[in-house]
Amino acid sequence: MNIKKVMVVGAGQMGSGIAQVCAMNGYEVILHDLKDEFVERGLTGIRKQLLRQVDKERITAEQMQNFLQNIQSSTQLKNVEQADMVIEAAIENMEIKKNLFAQLDELAPEHTILATNTSSLPITEIAAVTKRPEKVIGMHFMNPVPVMKLVEIIRGLATSQEVYLTVRDMAAKLQKTSVEVNDFPGFVSNRILMPMINEAIFTVYEGVASPEDVDEVMKLGMNHPMGPLTLADFIGLDTCLYIMETLQEGFGDDKYRPCPLLRKYVKAGWLGRKTGRGFYIYD
Ligand code: CAA
């Protein structure tokens, strides 16, 4: 299957990163969101990232212009008529994703692959609302997308081998290393990462050590690039809580119980970097 045009649904941090990487690697991109201002915000972020690359002389100003020209804005879902592939990076909410996939399935050409960047929701359940479950797949990028080398490719129960191979080839074209994962809660990345972050929060909650010291242990003791609480703030504490709840519900095991302190921070609106406060305070 030949993919030329990709529609990225959701122009937030993940969606704009995915759009940038696609545009830089030879794909035509439609960057879609509900409102013009959301798309514009995503494009501003992409321009800023590309300008940094020009400053560092990794790309030329002309290349930057070409990459930007590869991205077309959209606020009409029917623009999916032009796309060979959709990568959905909207909010992590099952009802919203199901609704989106049902609409995309109605509007997209028959050959179009529908991928989701969900970080933990079941691909099989999302696929079930469409009439093309064999063309629905998980393509989970890591944040920040332009920097992180991994893509988890998640096969839903009905995903075809042809679609899997097409998406694997596309990940390679995006200069990412992919791993093949079966559809279970949290896939591989968040099944392992989130319990570690949750445990770091329990460590603070139980008064074992301060957030700074917990992070220091994992940074200097285990060579992690960011401590788990800095990383939690970076990902968003609401997302962390949602993923822990997905693991707990999906496996029915108390070992995935979200820390009460995580719940408290989310209730307070302390969601991390994006709200200016989480385990740390941001200007
Ligand atoms: N967008 C794009 N590029 C970024 C960036 C961003 N938000 N933040 C940093 N970078 C780039 C910088 O421009 C820099 O690039 P060059 O080396 O080419 O100049 C490079 O990343 C390194 O940045 P810094 O020197 O400023 O800082 P750093 O060395 O601390 O690296 C980091 C920053 C790459 C984010 C690093 O701290 C890191 O790897 N952190 C862990 C990130 C991680 O674990 N991500 C996965 C999160 S989980 C997830 O995404 C899945 C999920 O479902 C929740």
mmCIF file of C-alpha atoms in Angstrom, residues 53-254:
data_model
loop_
_atom_site.group_PDB
_atom_site.id
_atom_site.type_symbol
_atom_site.label_atom_id
_atom_site.label_comp_id
_atom_site.label_asym_id
_atom_site.label_seq_id
_atom_site.Cartn_x
_atom_site.Cartn_y
_atom_site.Cartn_z
ATOM 1 C CA GLN A 53 17.087 23.276 13.276
ATOM 2 C CA VAL A 54 17.885 26.025 10.767
ATOM 3 C CA ASP A 55 19.801 27.920 13.485
ATOM 4 C CA LYS A 56 21.789 24.769 14.201
ATOM 5 C CA GLU A 57 22.454 24.423 10.451
ATOM 6 C CA ARG A 58 20.871 20.977 10.312
ATOM 7 C CA ILE A 59 18.413 22.093 7.650
ATOM 8 C CA THR A 60 18.390 25.081 5.311
ATOM 9 C CA ALA A 61 15.806 27.862 5.363
ATOM 10 C CA GLU A 62 14.633 26.582 1.975
ATOM 11 C CA GLN A 63 14.112 23.065 3.334
ATOM 12 C CA MET A 64 12.158 24.540 6.218
ATOM 13 C CA GLN A 65 9.851 26.315 3.772
ATOM 14 C CA ASN A 66 9.396 23.097 1.800
ATOM 15 C CA PHE A 67 8.524 21.138 4.948
ATOM 16 C CA LEU A 68 6.000 23.789 5.968
ATOM 17 C CA GLN A 69 4.490 23.764 2.492
ATOM 18 C CA ASN A 70 3.900 20.042 2.898
ATOM 19 C CA ILE A 71 1.425 20.813 5.690
ATOM 20 C CA GLN A 72 -2.112 21.860 4.874
ATOM 21 C CA SER A 73 -4.496 23.069 7.623
ATOM 22 C CA SER A 74 -7.937 21.583 8.189
ATOM 23 C CA THR A 75 -10.947 22.042 10.424
ATOM 24 C CA GLN A 76 -13.254 19.878 8.282
ATOM 25 C CA LEU A 77 -13.040 16.157 8.911
ATOM 26 C CA LYS A 78 -14.260 15.500 5.373
ATOM 27 C CA ASN A 79 -10.776 16.502 4.163
ATOM 28 C CA VAL A 80 -9.918 12.903 5.029
ATOM 29 C CA GLU A 81 -11.258 12.194 1.525
ATOM 30 C CA GLN A 82 -7.764 13.082 0.298
ATOM 31 C CA ALA A 83 -5.835 10.942 2.798
ATOM 32 C CA ASP A 84 -4.255 7.493 2.431
ATOM 33 C CA MET A 85 -3.619 7.332 6.135
ATOM 34 C CA VAL A 86 -4.955 8.971 9.283
ATOM 35 C CA ILE A 87 -2.967 9.285 12.499
ATOM 36 C CA GLU A 88 -5.349 10.280 15.257
ATOM 37 C CA ALA A 89 -3.778 12.174 18.148
ATOM 38 C CA ALA A 90 -6.826 13.662 19.849
ATOM 39 C CA ILE A 91 -7.561 13.624 23.568
ATOM 40 C CA GLU A 92 -7.236 10.307 25.448
ATOM 41 C CA ASN A 93 -10.914 9.595 25.876
ATOM 42 C CA MET A 94 -12.550 6.442 24.578
ATOM 43 C CA GLU A 95 -15.905 8.033 23.713
ATOM 44 C CA ILE A 96 -14.246 10.854 21.763
ATOM 45 C CA LYS A 97 -12.013 8.398 19.903
ATOM 46 C CA LYS A 98 -14.904 6.071 19.064
ATOM 47 C CA ASN A 99 -16.938 8.984 17.780
ATOM 48 C CA LEU A 100 -14.009 10.209 15.665
ATOM 49 C CA PHE A 101 -13.249 6.782 14.228
ATOM 50 C CA ALA A 102 -16.911 6.214 13.313
ATOM 51 C CA GLN A 103 -16.914 9.534 11.418
ATOM 52 C CA LEU A 104 -13.525 8.934 9.799
ATOM 53 C CA ASP A 105 -14.687 5.506 8.676
ATOM 54 C CA GLU A 106 -17.724 7.064 6.982
ATOM 55 C CA LEU A 107 -15.745 9.828 5.271
ATOM 56 C CA ALA A 108 -12.429 8.223 4.335
ATOM 57 C CA PRO A 109 -11.773 6.368 1.073
ATOM 58 C CA GLU A 110 -11.921 2.598 1.312
ATOM 59 C CA HIS A 111 -8.150 2.133 1.148
ATOM 60 C CA THR A 112 -7.357 4.597 3.969
ATOM 61 C CA ILE A 113 -5.628 3.206 7.059
ATOM 62 C CA LEU A 114 -6.902 4.576 10.367
ATOM 63 C CA ALA A 115 -4.148 4.686 12.989
ATOM 64 C CA THR A 116 -4.397 5.984 16.538
ATOM 65 C CA ASN A 117 -1.609 7.414 18.650
ATOM 66 C CA THR A 118 -3.415 6.368 21.828
ATOM 67 C CA SER A 119 -1.029 5.699 24.702
ATOM 68 C CA SER A 120 -3.090 2.940 26.312
ATOM 69 C CA LEU A 121 -6.647 2.558 25.013
ATOM 70 C CA PRO A 122 -7.586 -0.745 23.335
ATOM 71 C CA ILE A 123 -7.117 -0.635 19.545
ATOM 72 C CA THR A 124 -9.551 -3.537 19.120
ATOM 73 C CA GLU A 125 -12.361 -1.601 20.802
ATOM 74 C CA ILE A 126 -11.710 1.515 18.688
ATOM 75 C CA ALA A 127 -11.585 -0.656 15.532
ATOM 76 C CA ALA A 128 -14.918 -2.240 16.401
ATOM 77 C CA VAL A 129 -16.832 0.997 15.725
ATOM 78 C CA THR A 130 -15.606 0.976 12.107
ATOM 79 C CA LYS A 131 -16.456 -1.195 9.115
ATOM 80 C CA ARG A 132 -12.734 -1.636 8.439
ATOM 81 C CA PRO A 133 -11.232 -3.135 11.634
ATOM 82 C CA GLU A 134 -8.507 -4.770 9.508
ATOM 83 C CA LYS A 135 -7.282 -1.271 8.600
ATOM 84 C CA VAL A 136 -7.211 0.077 12.174
ATOM 85 C CA ILE A 137 -3.905 0.017 14.033
ATOM 86 C CA GLY A 138 -2.042 1.696 16.900
ATOM 87 C CA MET A 139 0.923 3.900 16.065
ATOM 88 C CA HIS A 140 2.191 5.170 19.401
ATOM 89 C CA PHE A 141 4.824 7.910 19.186
ATOM 90 C CA MET A 142 6.766 9.154 22.204
ATOM 91 C CA ASN A 143 6.989 12.741 23.409
ATOM 92 C CA PRO A 144 8.806 14.836 22.124
ATOM 93 C CA VAL A 145 8.046 13.164 18.808
ATOM 94 C CA PRO A 146 10.843 14.765 16.741
ATOM 95 C CA VAL A 147 13.449 13.570 19.262
ATOM 96 C CA MET A 148 12.295 10.156 20.465
ATOM 97 C CA LYS A 149 13.298 7.284 18.213
ATOM 98 C CA LEU A 150 10.582 4.774 19.097
ATOM 99 C CA VAL A 151 7.181 3.983 17.658
ATOM 100 C CA GLU A 152 5.110 1.204 19.198
ATOM 101 C CA ILE A 153 2.971 -0.422 16.522
ATOM 102 C CA ILE A 154 -0.028 -2.106 18.077
ATOM 103 C CA ARG A 155 -2.006 -4.712 16.256
ATOM 104 C CA GLY A 156 -5.694 -4.825 17.056
ATOM 105 C CA LEU A 157 -7.313 -8.248 17.030
ATOM 106 C CA ALA A 158 -8.395 -7.819 13.394
ATOM 107 C CA THR A 159 -5.470 -5.730 12.014
ATOM 108 C CA SER A 160 -4.263 -7.251 8.732
ATOM 109 C CA GLN A 161 -0.662 -8.211 8.045
ATOM 110 C CA GLU A 162 -0.628 -5.907 5.001
ATOM 111 C CA VAL A 163 -1.637 -2.912 7.119
ATOM 112 C CA TYR A 164 0.904 -3.809 9.791
ATOM 113 C CA LEU A 165 3.693 -4.000 7.189
ATOM 114 C CA THR A 166 2.631 -0.697 5.597
ATOM 115 C CA VAL A 167 2.747 1.066 8.957
ATOM 116 C CA ARG A 168 6.080 -0.545 9.816
ATOM 117 C CA ASP A 169 7.529 0.727 6.534
ATOM 118 C CA MET A 170 6.125 4.164 7.219
ATOM 119 C CA ALA A 171 7.729 4.257 10.702
ATOM 120 C CA ALA A 172 11.061 3.403 9.068
ATOM 121 C CA LYS A 173 10.569 6.181 6.521
ATOM 122 C CA LEU A 174 9.948 8.534 9.451
ATOM 123 C CA GLN A 175 13.380 7.413 10.732
ATOM 124 C CA LYS A 176 11.879 5.738 13.773
ATOM 125 C CA THR A 177 12.582 2.303 15.160
ATOM 126 C CA SER A 178 9.372 0.364 15.598
ATOM 127 C CA VAL A 179 8.419 -2.508 17.861
ATOM 128 C CA GLU A 180 5.465 -4.806 17.306
ATOM 129 C CA VAL A 181 3.089 -5.062 20.227
ATOM 130 C CA ASN A 182 -0.152 -6.941 20.789
ATOM 131 C CA ASP A 183 -3.197 -5.129 22.058
ATOM 132 C CA PHE A 184 -3.167 -5.266 25.869
ATOM 133 C CA PRO A 185 -3.630 -2.359 28.303
ATOM 134 C CA GLY A 186 -0.756 0.126 28.286
ATOM 135 C CA PHE A 187 0.962 -1.834 25.476
ATOM 136 C CA VAL A 188 4.636 -2.169 26.500
ATOM 137 C CA SER A 189 5.702 1.447 27.085
ATOM 138 C CA ASN A 190 3.068 2.544 29.558
ATOM 139 C CA ARG A 191 2.647 -0.819 31.223
ATOM 140 C CA ILE A 192 6.208 -0.410 32.433
ATOM 141 C CA LEU A 193 6.649 3.380 32.600
ATOM 142 C CA MET A 194 3.449 4.348 34.430
ATOM 143 C CA PRO A 195 3.762 1.960 37.384
ATOM 144 C CA MET A 196 7.278 3.354 37.859
ATOM 145 C CA ILE A 197 5.953 6.923 37.848
ATOM 146 C CA ASN A 198 3.072 5.908 40.172
ATOM 147 C CA GLU A 199 5.576 4.282 42.544
ATOM 148 C CA ALA A 200 7.667 7.464 42.522
ATOM 149 C CA ILE A 201 4.521 9.375 43.548
ATOM 150 C CA PHE A 202 3.818 6.830 46.334
ATOM 151 C CA THR A 203 7.406 7.353 47.505
ATOM 152 C CA VAL A 204 6.695 11.080 47.928
ATOM 153 C CA TYR A 205 3.190 10.416 49.361
ATOM 154 C CA GLU A 206 4.611 8.134 52.049
ATOM 155 C CA GLY A 207 7.252 10.716 52.982
ATOM 156 C CA VAL A 208 10.207 8.557 51.963
ATOM 157 C CA ALA A 209 11.855 11.390 50.016
ATOM 158 C CA SER A 210 11.150 14.742 48.362
ATOM 159 C CA PRO A 211 10.255 14.953 44.638
ATOM 160 C CA GLU A 212 13.712 16.449 43.958
ATOM 161 C CA ASP A 213 15.466 13.561 45.713
ATOM 162 C CA VAL A 214 13.318 10.869 44.072
ATOM 163 C CA ASP A 215 14.192 12.372 40.686
ATOM 164 C CA GLU A 216 17.866 12.661 41.603
ATOM 165 C CA VAL A 217 18.007 8.946 42.485
ATOM 166 C CA MET A 218 16.586 7.910 39.126
ATOM 167 C CA LYS A 219 18.631 10.426 37.116
ATOM 168 C CA LEU A 220 22.012 9.922 38.679
ATOM 169 C CA GLY A 221 21.503 6.392 39.986
ATOM 170 C CA MET A 222 19.834 4.880 36.935
ATOM 171 C CA ASN A 223 20.891 7.291 34.199
ATOM 172 C CA HIS A 224 17.331 8.232 33.238
ATOM 173 C CA PRO A 225 17.349 11.493 31.241
ATOM 174 C CA MET A 226 14.565 12.897 33.452
ATOM 175 C CA GLY A 227 13.461 11.853 36.924
ATOM 176 C CA PRO A 228 10.021 10.154 37.031
ATOM 177 C CA LEU A 229 8.271 13.148 38.611
ATOM 178 C CA THR A 230 9.737 15.603 36.101
ATOM 179 C CA LEU A 231 8.641 13.175 33.409
ATOM 180 C CA ALA A 232 5.144 12.915 34.938
ATOM 181 C CA ASP A 233 4.851 16.721 34.823
ATOM 182 C CA PHE A 234 6.078 16.631 31.215
ATOM 183 C CA ILE A 235 3.528 13.981 30.160
ATOM 184 C CA GLY A 236 0.693 15.597 32.157
ATOM 185 C CA LEU A 237 -0.605 14.266 35.475
ATOM 186 C CA ASP A 238 -4.132 13.844 34.078
ATOM 187 C CA THR A 239 -2.717 11.582 31.359
ATOM 188 C CA CYS A 240 -0.700 9.625 33.933
ATOM 189 C CA LEU A 241 -3.824 9.100 36.058
ATOM 190 C CA TYR A 242 -5.889 8.091 33.046
ATOM 191 C CA ILE A 243 -3.302 5.514 31.993
ATOM 192 C CA MET A 244 -3.077 4.052 35.538
ATOM 193 C CA GLU A 245 -6.872 3.761 35.601
ATOM 194 C CA THR A 246 -6.800 2.039 32.200
ATOM 195 C CA LEU A 247 -4.225 -0.455 33.520
ATOM 196 C CA GLN A 248 -6.169 -1.070 36.737
ATOM 197 C CA GLU A 249 -9.444 -1.560 34.901
ATOM 198 C CA GLY A 250 -7.915 -3.577 32.069
ATOM 199 C CA PHE A 251 -5.999 -6.028 34.268
ATOM 200 C CA GLY A 252 -8.284 -5.878 37.312
ATOM 201 C CA ASP A 253 -5.212 -5.854 39.510
ATOM 202 C CA ASP A 254 -4.660 -3.660 42.552
#
